Coordinates of C-alpha atoms and ligand atoms in Angstrom, one line a residue:
X2 CA 21.1 -33.1 3.0
X3 CA 17.2 -33.0 1.7
X4 CA 17.5 -31.4 -1.9
X5 CA 16.0 -27.6 -1.7
X6 CA 18.0 -26.9 1.4
X7 CA 22.1 -26.6 1.6
X8 CA 22.4 -27.7 4.8
X9 CA 23.8 -24.8 6.6
X10 CA 22.4 -22.2 8.9
X11 CA 24.8 -19.3 9.7
X12 CA 24.7 -17.9 13.2
X13 CA 26.7 -15.3 14.3
X14 CA 26.8 -13.1 17.9
X15 CA 27.8 -9.5 16.5
X16 CA 29.2 -9.0 20.7
X17 CA 32.2 -11.6 20.2
X18 CA 32.1 -12.2 16.6
X19 CA 32.3 -15.6 16.8
X20 CA 30.6 -17.2 13.6
X21 CA 28.9 -20.5 13.7
X22 CA 27.7 -23.0 10.7
X23 CA 24.7 -25.1 12.5
X24 CA 23.9 -28.3 10.8
X25 CA 20.6 -29.0 12.0
X26 CA 19.5 -32.4 10.1
X27 CA 16.9 -33.6 8.0
X28 CA 14.2 -34.4 11.2
X29 CA 14.2 -30.3 12.0
X30 CA 14.0 -29.3 8.4
X31 CA 10.7 -31.3 7.6
X32 CA 9.5 -30.4 10.7
X33 CA 10.3 -26.7 10.2
X34 CA 10.9 -26.3 7.0
X35 CA 11.9 -22.6 6.7
X36 CA 11.3 -19.1 6.4
X37 CA 9.6 -17.9 9.5
X38 CA 9.3 -21.2 10.7
X39 CA 13.2 -20.9 11.5
X40 CA 12.4 -18.1 12.7
X41 CA 10.4 -18.9 15.4
X42 CA 12.1 -22.1 15.8
X43 CA 15.1 -19.6 17.0
X44 CA 13.6 -17.3 18.9
X45 CA 11.3 -19.7 20.8
X46 CA 14.5 -21.8 21.8
X47 CA 17.4 -18.9 22.4
X48 CA 15.5 -16.2 24.1
X49 CA 14.8 -15.4 28.0
X50 CA 11.3 -14.4 29.1
X51 CA 11.1 -10.4 28.6
X52 CA 13.9 -9.2 26.6
X53 CA 13.5 -6.0 25.1
X54 CA 14.1 -5.7 21.1
X55 CA 16.4 -3.7 21.4
X56 CA 18.1 -5.2 23.7
X57 CA 21.7 -7.4 22.2
X58 CA 19.8 -10.6 23.3
X59 CA 17.2 -10.3 21.1
X60 CA 17.8 -12.4 17.8
X61 CA 16.7 -12.0 14.3
X62 CA 16.8 -14.4 11.6
X63 CA 16.9 -13.9 8.1
X64 CA 15.9 -16.8 6.1
X65 CA 14.8 -17.7 2.7
X66 CA 12.8 -20.9 1.9
X67 CA 12.9 -24.1 0.1
X68 CA 12.0 -23.5 -2.9
X69 CA 13.6 -19.8 -3.1
X70 CA 16.4 -19.9 -6.2
X71 CA 13.4 -21.9 -7.9
X72 CA 12.8 -20.4 -11.4
X73 CA 9.3 -20.5 -10.8
X74 CA 6.7 -17.3 -9.7
X75 CA 6.5 -16.2 -6.3
X76 CA 8.8 -18.9 -4.8
X77 CA 11.7 -17.1 -3.5
X78 CA 10.8 -14.2 -1.0
X79 CA 12.6 -13.9 2.5
X80 CA 11.3 -14.2 6.0
X81 CA 12.6 -11.8 8.8
X82 CA 11.8 -12.7 12.4
X83 CA 12.8 -11.1 15.6
X84 CA 11.0 -9.4 18.5
X85 CA 9.3 -6.4 17.2
X86 CA 10.4 -2.8 18.7
X87 CA 7.4 -2.0 17.9
X88 CA 5.2 -4.7 19.8
X89 CA 7.4 -6.0 22.4
X90 CA 5.9 -9.3 21.1
X91 CA 7.8 -11.3 18.2
X92 CA 7.5 -9.6 14.6
X93 CA 7.7 -11.1 11.6
X94 CA 8.0 -9.6 7.9
X95 CA 8.5 -10.8 4.2
X96 CA 10.1 -9.1 1.4
X97 CA 10.7 -9.5 -2.2
X98 CA 13.8 -9.2 -4.6
X99 CA 16.6 -11.3 -4.7
X100 CA 18.2 -11.1 -1.4
X101 CA 16.7 -14.8 -0.4
X102 CA 18.0 -16.6 -3.8
X103 CA 21.1 -14.8 -2.9
X104 CA 21.5 -16.2 0.3
X105 CA 20.9 -19.9 -1.0
X106 CA 23.5 -19.2 -3.2
X107 CA 25.7 -18.2 -0.7
X108 CA 25.3 -22.2 0.6
X109 CA 22.9 -20.8 3.5
X110 CA 19.4 -21.9 4.2
X111 CA 19.2 -18.8 7.1
X112 CA 21.0 -16.5 9.0
X113 CA 20.5 -16.0 12.8
X114 CA 22.2 -12.9 14.2
X115 CA 22.1 -11.8 17.7
X116 CA 24.3 -9.5 20.3
X117 CA 25.3 -6.2 19.7
X118 CA 28.8 -4.6 18.0
X119 CA 30.8 -2.3 19.7
X120 CA 30.6 -0.3 16.8
X121 CA 28.5 0.6 13.4
X122 CA 29.3 -2.5 11.1
X123 CA 27.9 -4.5 8.4
X124 CA 27.8 -7.7 8.0
X125 CA 29.3 -9.8 4.4
X126 CA 28.5 -12.9 3.8
X127 CA 30.6 -14.4 0.8
X128 CA 30.3 -18.0 0.9
X129 CA 32.1 -19.9 3.0
X130 CA 33.7 -16.4 3.9
X131 CA 31.0 -14.3 7.0
X132 CA 33.0 -11.3 8.5
X133 CA 32.0 -8.2 10.3
X134 CA 33.3 -5.7 8.9
X135 CA 33.2 -1.1 9.5
X136 CA 30.3 0.3 8.8
X137 CA 32.0 3.7 9.8
X138 CA 31.7 5.2 6.4
X139 CA 27.8 4.4 5.8
X140 CA 26.2 5.7 8.8
X141 CA 23.7 8.8 9.0
X142 CA 23.4 7.6 4.6
X143 CA 19.9 7.0 3.3
X144 CA 19.4 3.3 1.8
X145 CA 20.5 4.8 -2.0
X146 CA 23.5 6.5 -1.0
X147 CA 24.6 2.9 1.5
X148 CA 23.4 1.1 -1.0
X149 CA 25.8 2.6 -4.0
X150 CA 28.6 3.0 -1.2
X151 CA 28.5 -0.6 -0.5
X152 CA 28.2 -1.8 -4.4
X153 CA 31.0 0.7 -4.8
X154 CA 33.6 -1.6 -2.4
X155 CA 31.9 -4.9 -3.3
X156 CA 30.7 -4.2 -6.6
X157 CA 27.4 -4.9 -8.2
X158 CA 27.3 -8.0 -9.8
X159 CA 25.8 -11.5 -8.1
X160 CA 25.2 -9.1 -4.9
X161 CA 22.4 -8.8 -3.0
X162 CA 22.1 -5.4 0.0
X163 CA 19.9 -6.4 2.9
X164 CA 19.8 -2.9 5.3
X165 CA 17.9 -0.6 7.3
X166 CA 17.9 3.2 6.6
X167 CA 18.8 5.4 9.2
X168 CA 15.9 5.5 10.4
X169 CA 16.4 1.9 11.8
X170 CA 19.8 3.8 13.2
X171 CA 18.0 6.3 14.9
X172 CA 15.7 2.9 16.5
X173 CA 12.5 4.8 15.0
X174 CA 9.9 1.2 16.5
X175 CA 8.6 0.7 13.1
X176 CA 11.6 1.2 10.8
X177 CA 11.5 -1.5 8.4
X178 CA 14.6 -3.5 6.4
X179 CA 15.3 -2.6 2.7
X180 CA 16.8 -4.8 0.4
X181 CA 18.0 -3.4 -2.9
X182 CA 16.4 -0.7 -2.6
X183 CA 13.8 -1.5 -3.5
X184 CA 11.8 -4.4 -2.1
X185 CA 10.5 -3.9 1.6
X186 CA 9.7 -6.3 5.1
X187 CA 8.2 -3.5 6.1
X188 CA 6.3 -4.1 9.7
X189 CA 7.4 -4.8 13.1
X190 CA 10.7 -2.2 13.1
X191 CA 12.9 -5.0 12.1
X192 CA 15.2 -1.7 10.9
X193 CA 15.5 -1.3 15.0
X194 CA 16.0 -4.6 15.5
X195 CA 19.4 -3.8 12.9
X196 CA 19.8 -0.3 14.3
X197 CA 20.1 -1.7 18.3
X198 CA 22.7 -4.2 16.9
X199 CA 24.5 -1.2 15.7
X200 CA 24.8 -3.4 12.6
X201 CA 23.4 -1.4 9.1
X202 CA 23.1 -4.0 6.6
X203 CA 23.8 -7.2 5.2
X204 CA 26.0 -7.7 1.7
X205 CA 25.0 -11.1 0.5
X206 CA 27.6 -12.3 -2.7
X207 CA 26.9 -15.6 -4.2
X208 CA 27.9 -17.4 -6.8
X209 CA 27.1 -21.3 -6.2
X210 CA 23.7 -22.7 -7.3
X211 CA 20.9 -24.2 -5.7
X212 CA 19.6 -28.3 -6.5
X213 CA 16.2 -29.4 -6.8
X214 CA 14.8 -33.3 -6.8
X215 CA 12.7 -32.5 -9.9
X216 CA 13.5 -29.8 -11.9
X217 CA 11.1 -31.0 -14.8
X218 CA 8.4 -30.1 -12.7
X219 CA 9.5 -27.1 -11.6
X220 CA 9.7 -25.8 -15.5
X221 CA 5.9 -27.4 -15.8
X222 CA 4.8 -25.2 -12.5
X223 CA 6.5 -22.3 -14.2
X224 CA 4.7 -22.9 -17.3
X225 CA 1.1 -23.3 -15.4
X226 CA 2.1 -19.8 -14.2
X227 CA 2.5 -18.3 -17.5
X228 CA -0.9 -19.6 -18.8
X229 CA -2.9 -18.8 -16.3
X230 CA -2.1 -15.2 -15.7
X231 CA -4.6 -13.7 -18.6
X232 CA -7.4 -14.0 -17.4
X233 CA -6.5 -14.7 -14.0
X234 CA -8.7 -11.4 -12.6
X235 CA -6.1 -10.6 -9.4
X236 CA -2.5 -11.7 -11.0
X237 CA -3.9 -10.2 -14.1
X238 CA -4.4 -6.6 -12.8
X239 CA -1.3 -6.9 -10.5
X240 CA 0.6 -7.6 -13.8
X241 CA -0.9 -4.8 -15.6
X242 CA -1.0 -2.1 -12.7
X243 CA 1.0 -3.1 -9.6
X244 CA -1.4 -3.2 -6.0
X245 CA -1.9 0.5 -7.1
X246 CA -4.6 -1.4 -10.4
X247 CA -6.8 -2.5 -6.4
X248 CA -7.6 1.1 -5.2
X249 CA -10.3 1.6 -7.1
X250 CA -12.7 -1.7 -6.7
X251 CA -11.6 -1.8 -3.0
X252 CA -12.6 2.3 -2.5
X253 CA -16.2 1.0 -4.1
X254 CA -16.5 -1.7 -1.9
X255 CA -15.8 0.4 1.3
X256 CA -12.5 -0.5 2.2
X257 CA -10.1 2.3 1.9
X258 CA -9.0 3.4 4.9
X259 CA -9.9 7.3 5.1
X260 CA -9.0 10.5 7.7
X261 CA -7.4 7.9 10.0
X262 CA -10.1 4.9 10.1
X263 CA -12.7 7.5 10.8
X264 CA -14.2 6.7 6.9
X265 CA -13.6 3.9 4.7
X266 CA -13.2 5.6 1.0
X267 CA -12.8 9.1 -0.5
X268 CA -14.4 10.9 -3.1
X269 CA -11.4 11.5 -5.0
X270 CA -10.0 7.7 -4.7
X271 CA -10.0 7.3 -8.1
X272 CA -7.3 9.9 -8.5
X273 CA -5.0 6.8 -6.2
X274 CA -6.0 4.3 -8.4
X275 CA -3.4 2.9 -10.4
X276 CA -5.2 3.0 -14.1
X277 CA -5.2 6.5 -13.4
X278 CA -2.0 7.5 -11.9
X279 CA 0.1 5.2 -14.2
X280 CA -0.6 7.1 -17.2
X281 CA 1.2 10.2 -15.8
X282 CA 4.2 9.0 -13.6
X283 CA 4.8 5.2 -14.3
X284 CA 8.5 4.3 -14.6
X285 CA 7.9 0.6 -15.6
X286 CA 8.2 -2.1 -13.0
X287 CA 10.6 -4.7 -11.7
X288 CA 10.0 -8.0 -10.3
X289 CA 11.1 -10.7 -7.6
X290 CA 13.1 -13.5 -8.6
X291 CA 12.2 -15.6 -11.5
X292 CA 8.3 -14.4 -10.9
X293 CA 6.4 -13.6 -14.4
X294 CA 3.4 -11.4 -12.5
X295 CA 6.2 -8.9 -11.8
X296 CA 4.0 -6.5 -9.3
X297 CA 6.5 -3.8 -8.3
X298 CA 5.5 -0.7 -10.3
X299 CA 8.1 1.9 -10.4
X300 CA 7.2 5.7 -10.5
X301 CA 9.2 9.2 -11.9
X302 CA 8.2 12.7 -11.7
X303 CA 10.0 16.2 -11.3
X304 CA 6.4 18.1 -10.6
X305 CA 4.9 19.6 -8.3
X306 CA 7.7 17.1 -6.4
X307 CA 10.6 15.4 -8.1
X308 CA 10.1 12.0 -7.4
X309 CA 13.2 9.2 -8.4
X310 CA 11.9 5.9 -9.7
X311 CA 14.9 4.1 -7.8
X312 CA 13.2 3.8 -4.9
X313 CA 9.4 1.8 -6.1
X314 CA 6.7 3.4 -5.9
X315 CA 3.7 3.7 -3.4
X316 CA 2.3 0.1 -3.3
X317 CA -1.7 -0.3 -2.2
X318 CA -1.3 0.0 1.6
X319 CA 0.9 2.9 1.2
X320 CA -1.4 5.1 -1.0
X321 CA -4.0 4.6 1.7
X322 CA -1.4 5.1 5.0
X323 CA 0.1 8.1 3.5
X324 CA -3.0 8.9 1.1
X325 CA -6.6 9.2 1.4
X326 CA -6.1 7.9 5.5
X327 CA -4.6 11.5 5.7
X328 CA -6.9 13.1 3.1
X329 CA -4.4 13.5 0.5
X330 CA -4.8 11.9 -3.1
X331 CA -2.5 13.5 -5.0
X332 CA -0.5 11.0 -6.3
X333 CA 2.5 12.6 -7.2
X334 CA 2.4 13.5 -2.8
X335 CA 2.1 10.0 -1.9
X336 CA 4.7 8.9 -4.6
X337 CA 7.2 11.6 -2.8
X338 CA 5.9 10.8 0.5
X339 CA 6.8 7.1 0.0
X340 CA 10.3 7.8 -1.6
X341 CA 11.1 9.5 1.6
X342 CA 9.9 6.5 3.4
X343 CA 12.0 4.0 1.8
X344 CA 15.0 6.7 1.4
X345 CA 14.9 6.2 4.9
X346 CA 13.5 3.3 5.8
X347 CA 10.5 3.7 7.8
X348 CA 7.0 1.4 7.3
X349 CA 5.1 3.4 5.1
X350 CA 1.4 1.8 7.2
X351 CA 2.4 3.0 10.4
X352 CA 4.1 6.1 9.1
X353 CA 1.0 7.2 7.8
X354 CA -0.8 5.8 11.0
X355 CA 1.1 8.1 13.7
X356 CA 0.7 10.7 11.0
X357 CA -3.3 10.4 11.3
X358 CA -3.1 10.3 15.3
X359 CA -1.4 13.6 15.4
X360 CA -2.8 15.3 12.6
X361 CA -6.6 14.4 14.0
X362 CA -5.0 15.3 17.7
X363 CA -4.8 18.6 16.1
X364 CA -8.0 19.0 14.0
X365 CA -9.5 18.2 17.4
X366 CA -7.7 20.6 19.3
X367 CA -6.3 18.3 21.8
X368 CA -3.2 19.2 20.2
X369 CA -1.5 22.7 19.2
X370 CA 0.8 23.2 16.8
X371 CA 2.6 24.9 20.0
X372 CA 2.8 21.2 20.5
X373 CA 5.0 20.4 16.8
X374 CA 7.5 22.4 17.4
X375 CA 5.3 26.2 16.1
X376 CA 4.5 23.9 12.6
X377 CA 0.8 24.0 11.5
X378 CA 0.2 20.5 10.3
X379 CA -2.8 18.6 9.4
X380 CA -4.3 16.7 7.1
X381 CA -4.8 16.8 2.8
X382 CA -1.1 18.9 4.3
X383 CA 1.5 17.2 1.9
X384 CA 4.4 19.2 2.4
X385 CA 2.8 18.8 6.3
X386 CA 3.7 15.0 6.0
X387 CA 6.8 15.4 4.1
X388 CA 7.9 17.7 7.5
X389 CA 7.1 15.2 9.8
X390 CA 8.2 12.2 8.0
X391 CA 12.0 14.2 8.0
X392 CA 11.2 14.9 12.0
X393 CA 10.3 11.2 13.0
X394 CA 13.6 9.7 11.1
X395 CA 15.7 12.3 12.8
X396 CA 13.7 11.9 16.5
X397 CA 13.2 15.7 16.9
X398 CA 10.6 17.3 18.9
X399 CA 7.3 15.6 18.1
X400 CA 9.4 13.6 15.7
X401 CA 10.8 11.8 18.5
X402 CA 7.7 10.9 20.0
X403 CA 6.1 9.4 17.5
X404 CA 8.8 7.3 16.6
X405 CA 8.4 5.5 20.0
X406 CA 5.4 4.1 19.2
X407 CA 1.7 4.8 20.5
X408 CA 1.8 4.1 23.9
X409 CA 4.8 6.1 24.4
X410 CA 2.9 8.8 22.0
X411 CA 0.2 8.9 24.8
X412 CA 2.0 8.8 27.8
X413 CA 3.6 12.2 26.9
X414 CA 0.8 13.7 24.5
X415 CA -2.0 12.8 26.9
X416 CA -4.8 10.2 27.7
X417 CA -6.9 12.5 25.8
X418 CA -5.0 11.5 22.5
X419 CA -5.7 7.4 23.3
X420 CA -9.1 7.0 20.7
X421 CA -7.4 8.7 18.1
X422 CA -4.2 6.3 18.1
X423 CA -5.9 3.4 16.3
X424 CA -3.2 0.4 16.2
X425 CA -3.6 -3.3 17.9
X426 CA -0.3 -4.0 20.1
X427 CA 0.9 -0.5 18.9
X428 CA 0.9 -1.5 15.3
X429 CA -1.2 0.5 12.9
X430 CA -3.5 -1.6 10.7
X431 CA -3.3 -1.9 7.2
X432 CA -5.6 0.2 5.0
X433 CA -8.4 -3.1 4.8
X434 CA -11.4 -2.3 7.2
X435 CA -11.9 -4.8 9.6
X436 CA -15.6 -2.9 9.9
X437 CA -16.5 -4.8 6.2
X438 CA -14.3 -7.9 6.8
X439 CA -15.3 -10.1 10.2
X440 CA -12.2 -12.0 9.6
X441 CA -9.9 -9.3 8.9
X442 CA -11.5 -8.1 12.5
X443 CA -11.1 -10.9 14.1
X444 CA -7.3 -11.3 13.4
X445 CA -6.1 -8.0 14.0
X446 CA -7.0 -8.6 17.5
X447 CA -4.9 -12.4 17.5
X448 CA -2.6 -12.3 15.3
X449 CA 0.5 -12.2 17.7
X450 CA 2.2 -9.5 14.9
X451 CA -0.6 -7.2 16.0
X452 CA -2.8 -5.9 13.0
X453 CA -1.7 -7.3 9.9
X454 CA -3.5 -7.6 7.1
X455 CA -1.3 -10.7 5.3
X456 CA -1.9 -13.5 7.6
X457 CA -5.3 -14.7 7.0
X458 CA -7.9 -14.9 4.0
X459 CA -9.7 -11.7 3.7
X460 CA -13.3 -12.5 3.6
X461 CA -14.1 -11.1 0.1
X462 CA -12.1 -13.8 -1.5
X463 CA -13.1 -16.3 1.0
X464 CA -15.9 -15.9 -0.4
X465 CA -16.0 -15.6 -4.1
X466 CA -13.5 -18.7 -3.7
X467 CA -16.1 -21.3 -2.5
X468 CA -15.5 -24.5 -4.6
X469 CA -11.1 -23.8 -3.4
X470 CA -12.6 -23.5 0.4
X471 CA -14.0 -27.0 -0.1
X472 CA -10.7 -28.3 -0.9
X473 CA -9.9 -27.3 3.2
X474 CA -12.9 -29.2 4.4
X475 CA -14.6 -25.7 5.0
X476 CA -17.9 -25.8 3.5
X477 CA -19.9 -23.1 4.8
X478 CA -19.6 -19.2 6.7
X479 CA -18.9 -17.8 3.3
X480 CA -21.5 -15.2 3.1
X481 CA -19.1 -11.4 3.4
X482 CA -20.9 -10.4 6.1
X483 CA -21.5 -13.1 8.4
X484 CA -19.8 -13.2 11.9
X485 CA -20.1 -16.7 12.9
X486 CA -18.7 -20.0 14.5
X487 CA -18.1 -21.2 11.0
X488 CA -16.7 -17.6 9.5
X489 CA -14.2 -18.2 12.6
X490 CA -13.2 -21.7 11.3
X491 CA -12.8 -20.3 7.8
X492 CA -10.2 -18.1 9.5
X493 CA -8.3 -20.3 11.6
X494 CA -7.8 -22.8 8.4
X495 CA -6.8 -20.0 6.2
X496 CA -4.4 -18.2 9.1
X497 CA -2.5 -22.1 9.5
X498 CA -2.7 -21.6 5.2
X499 CA -0.8 -18.6 5.0
X500 CA 1.6 -19.0 8.2
X501 CA 2.4 -22.1 5.6
X502 CA 3.1 -19.3 3.0
X503 CA 5.8 -17.7 5.2
X504 CA 6.8 -20.8 6.2
X505 CA 8.1 -21.4 2.6
X506 CA 8.7 -18.0 1.9
X507 CA 6.2 -17.9 -0.9
X508 CA 4.2 -15.1 -2.4
X509 CA 0.3 -14.6 -1.5
X510 CA 0.3 -13.1 -5.0
X511 CA 0.9 -16.0 -6.7
X512 CA 0.0 -19.0 -4.3
X513 CA -2.4 -17.3 -1.8
X514 CA -6.2 -18.8 -2.3
X515 CA -7.5 -18.0 -5.6
X516 CA -4.3 -16.8 -6.9
X517 CA -2.3 -18.4 -10.0
X518 CA -1.9 -22.0 -8.1
X519 CA -3.5 -24.2 -6.2
X520 CA -3.3 -26.3 -2.8
X521 CA -2.9 -29.2 -5.1
X522 CA 0.6 -27.4 -6.9
X523 CA 1.7 -26.4 -4.0
X524 CA 2.3 -30.4 -3.1
X525 CA 3.9 -31.0 -6.3
X526 CA 6.3 -27.9 -5.5
X527 CA 7.5 -29.3 -2.3
X528 CA 8.1 -32.7 -3.9
X529 CA 9.6 -31.0 -6.6
X530 CA 11.9 -29.4 -4.6
X531 CA 13.0 -31.7 -2.3
X532 CA 11.6 -35.2 -3.1
X533 CA 8.6 -35.6 0.0
X534 CA 5.5 -37.0 -0.6
X535 CA 4.4 -34.8 1.4
X536 CA 0.7 -33.8 2.0
X537 CA -2.1 -31.1 2.9
X538 CA -2.6 -32.5 6.1
X539 CA 1.4 -32.3 6.7
X540 CA 1.8 -29.0 5.5
X541 CA -1.2 -27.1 7.5
X542 CA 0.0 -28.6 10.3
X543 CA 3.1 -26.9 9.5
X544 CA 1.8 -23.6 9.2
X545 CA -0.1 -24.2 12.7
X546 CA 2.7 -25.2 14.5
X547 CA 4.3 -21.9 13.4
X548 CA 1.2 -19.9 14.6
X549 CA 1.8 -21.6 18.0
X550 CA 5.7 -21.2 18.2
X551 CA 4.7 -17.6 17.8
X552 CA 2.0 -17.1 20.2
X553 CA 4.4 -19.1 22.8
X554 CA 6.8 -16.4 22.1
X555 CA 4.8 -13.3 23.2
X556 CA 3.6 -15.2 26.4
X557 CA 7.0 -15.3 27.6
X558 CA 6.7 -11.7 26.7
X559 CA 3.6 -11.3 29.1
X560 CA 1.0 -11.6 26.0
X561 CA -2.3 -12.5 26.9
X562 CA -5.9 -12.6 25.9
X563 CA -6.4 -8.8 26.6
X564 CA -3.9 -7.7 24.2
X565 CA -6.2 -9.0 21.8
X566 CA -8.7 -6.2 21.2
X567 CA -9.5 -3.9 18.2
X568 CA -9.5 0.4 18.8
X569 CA -13.0 1.6 19.9
X570 CA -12.9 3.1 16.1
X571 CA -13.3 0.4 14.8
X572 CA -16.8 -0.7 16.3
X573 CA -18.4 2.3 15.9
X574 CA -20.9 2.9 12.4
X575 CA -19.1 4.3 9.0
X576 CA -20.7 7.2 8.3
X577 CA -20.6 7.6 4.8
X578 CA -19.6 5.5 1.5
X579 CA -20.3 2.4 0.3
X580 CA -20.1 0.6 3.6
X581 CA -22.2 2.8 5.2
X582 CA -23.7 2.0 8.6
X583 CA -20.9 -0.3 9.1
X584 CA -18.7 -1.5 11.7
X585 CA -17.6 -4.3 14.3
X586 CA -19.9 -5.6 15.7
X587 CA -19.1 -5.7 19.4
X588 CA -21.3 -9.0 20.8
X589 CA -20.3 -10.8 17.3
X590 CA -16.8 -10.1 17.3
X591 CA -16.1 -11.4 21.2
X592 CA -17.9 -15.0 20.2
X593 CA -15.4 -15.5 17.4
X594 CA -12.8 -14.4 19.5
X595 CA -13.8 -16.9 21.8
X596 CA -14.5 -19.8 18.8
X597 CA -11.3 -19.4 17.9
X598 CA -9.5 -19.4 21.3
X599 CA -11.9 -22.6 21.4
X600 CA -10.6 -24.0 17.7
X601 CA -7.7 -22.8 18.1
X602 CA -6.8 -25.1 21.4
X603 CA -5.7 -22.0 23.7
X604 CA -7.0 -21.5 27.3
X605 CA -9.8 -19.1 26.8
X606 CA -8.5 -17.1 29.7
X607 CA -5.2 -16.5 29.0
X608 CA -5.4 -17.0 25.0
X609 CA -2.0 -18.7 25.2
X610 CA -1.9 -22.5 23.4
X611 CA -2.2 -25.3 25.8
X612 CA 0.0 -27.9 26.5
X613 CA -2.4 -30.5 25.0
X614 CA -2.1 -28.1 21.6
X615 CA 2.0 -27.8 21.3
X616 CA 2.2 -31.7 22.1
X617 CA -0.2 -32.1 19.4
X618 CA 2.5 -29.9 17.4
X619 CA 5.1 -31.9 18.8
X620 CA 6.7 -28.9 20.4
X621 CA 6.4 -30.1 23.8
X622 CA 9.8 -28.8 23.8
X623 CA 8.0 -25.5 24.5
X624 CA 5.9 -26.1 26.9
Ligands
SF4_711 S1 3.3 -11.3 -7.1 FE1 5.1 -9.8 -7.0 S2 5.5 -9.4 -5.1 FE2 4.9 -11.9 -5.9 S3 6.5 -12.5 -6.0 FE3 5.8 -11.7 -8.3 S4 6.4 -9.8 -8.4 FE4 7.3 -10.7 -6.1

């Protein structure tokens, strides 16, 4: 087998308990490469049209990348792919930590799970042994309780645990998966897919080693990263302050969602900035396997709310969605809400998004406390937010309504609430504001997985890294504000590149545009891992292939261009702050979207890949 791979993918059917070991052959590996590329392949091959994300027939894949397990920064993430209970289309989410390396060490390039267990279970992957174990004793337990219960049985050495929390068990449509209690595959409701399969966790024990072709080059790349961090800008900030360290600069650029996305900065944003609150509640940091950046900040507090340091601290997105977007600027309050979400297994972005929707409907008088079980709720109310999180995870009253996401909530709470439901394909956008980033506005609309901020490079970096962009053949369109054909070209190319990163399970903070490594380093990395004589041409095609497979899955689920739309609020002018007056220009956006379909080789009416494009990518089997 090519070095970097184990040559085996495990397939588990929870309905009949059959475990298979698939040997897919070298061409498969070179074509789909790993991570989300594998996920897209197994879903597109194996799913019937219009499968419900919560049906036993849904398929979920957990796949690391080719380089996972190498001692180089940012090369060991893990991709989760399945139909999303949040959007109904394809879902894809990544996490760091050590679950990826442990899957490789256990001897697998990926795990594919389908079916539904008859009773609560967890999966034990221990080298050649894969067992479906009775999970009755962990039903209803929090993430921390479950982790402790499973490590009591299986030990806490050479082990990694991926689990949904009680939110996933209760099929909350935006529940997440947690790796070793502080690494989160947050988006798309992957926790509910676990819950729908009666599978609470996967325990992976791995003692084997992963072999690579050229360990000397891998060591050189590891050293390069170490030398490049000082003076690197973004990675250096991440090393010192984690993602909370960008709250200040982002808010000052009018890029910090506030009051349900109606504003783009909060006067008290500095209270949520990592550099400010770090002194009060920092509790050190952790890192993903082999990464010297170590951006995973931990926090700890005693008052006004006790916060444990075991579940990790709030990231930039969380500080926005559970903070400024709810007008909460007390960092301990956000840390507490983050702790609750992580311990229950809720996506902090979507939880914040549905809370903001409810609070604005209450503020506008469209709903009243009678709709909230008599509870007075609103913006800038941490205790109210904690209460609501509890109701969502336990599916009680208003929490039960919100747990099913926006489409269902609008049906139950009334059409008048629709303007305040800020989402694309039922998924809440990140804290990054589409009003100030035209390429992000486009990507929020057209991404197969719904509004997501990690699918392409944002305008700001594309602009500042013009030289790097040139090496991808992007020569113009760097102006921040422009929303023209050049910007679309940049968006498309950077989408292919980011799609490649998710296929290789690489971290965008290390391998993204203008970060620690450049495109030539990426070719070197792949060659060192596998021995392949690869080029960026081949690699960009791999990224493009994955985007088209994801889109093709959505086509089979019934999605069309009609779903590639933005919430109305984003077309309204921002009322104040550094980005005052900015909005998504309706006409420019429509033109960008049309150009995007054209450049992608997708049908302009349906928004779906044309047969010729699928053939171009070697996907004729998916026509
Ligand atoms: S930069 Fe942060 S998220 Fe990325 S691999 Fe390193 S520690 Fe993990």
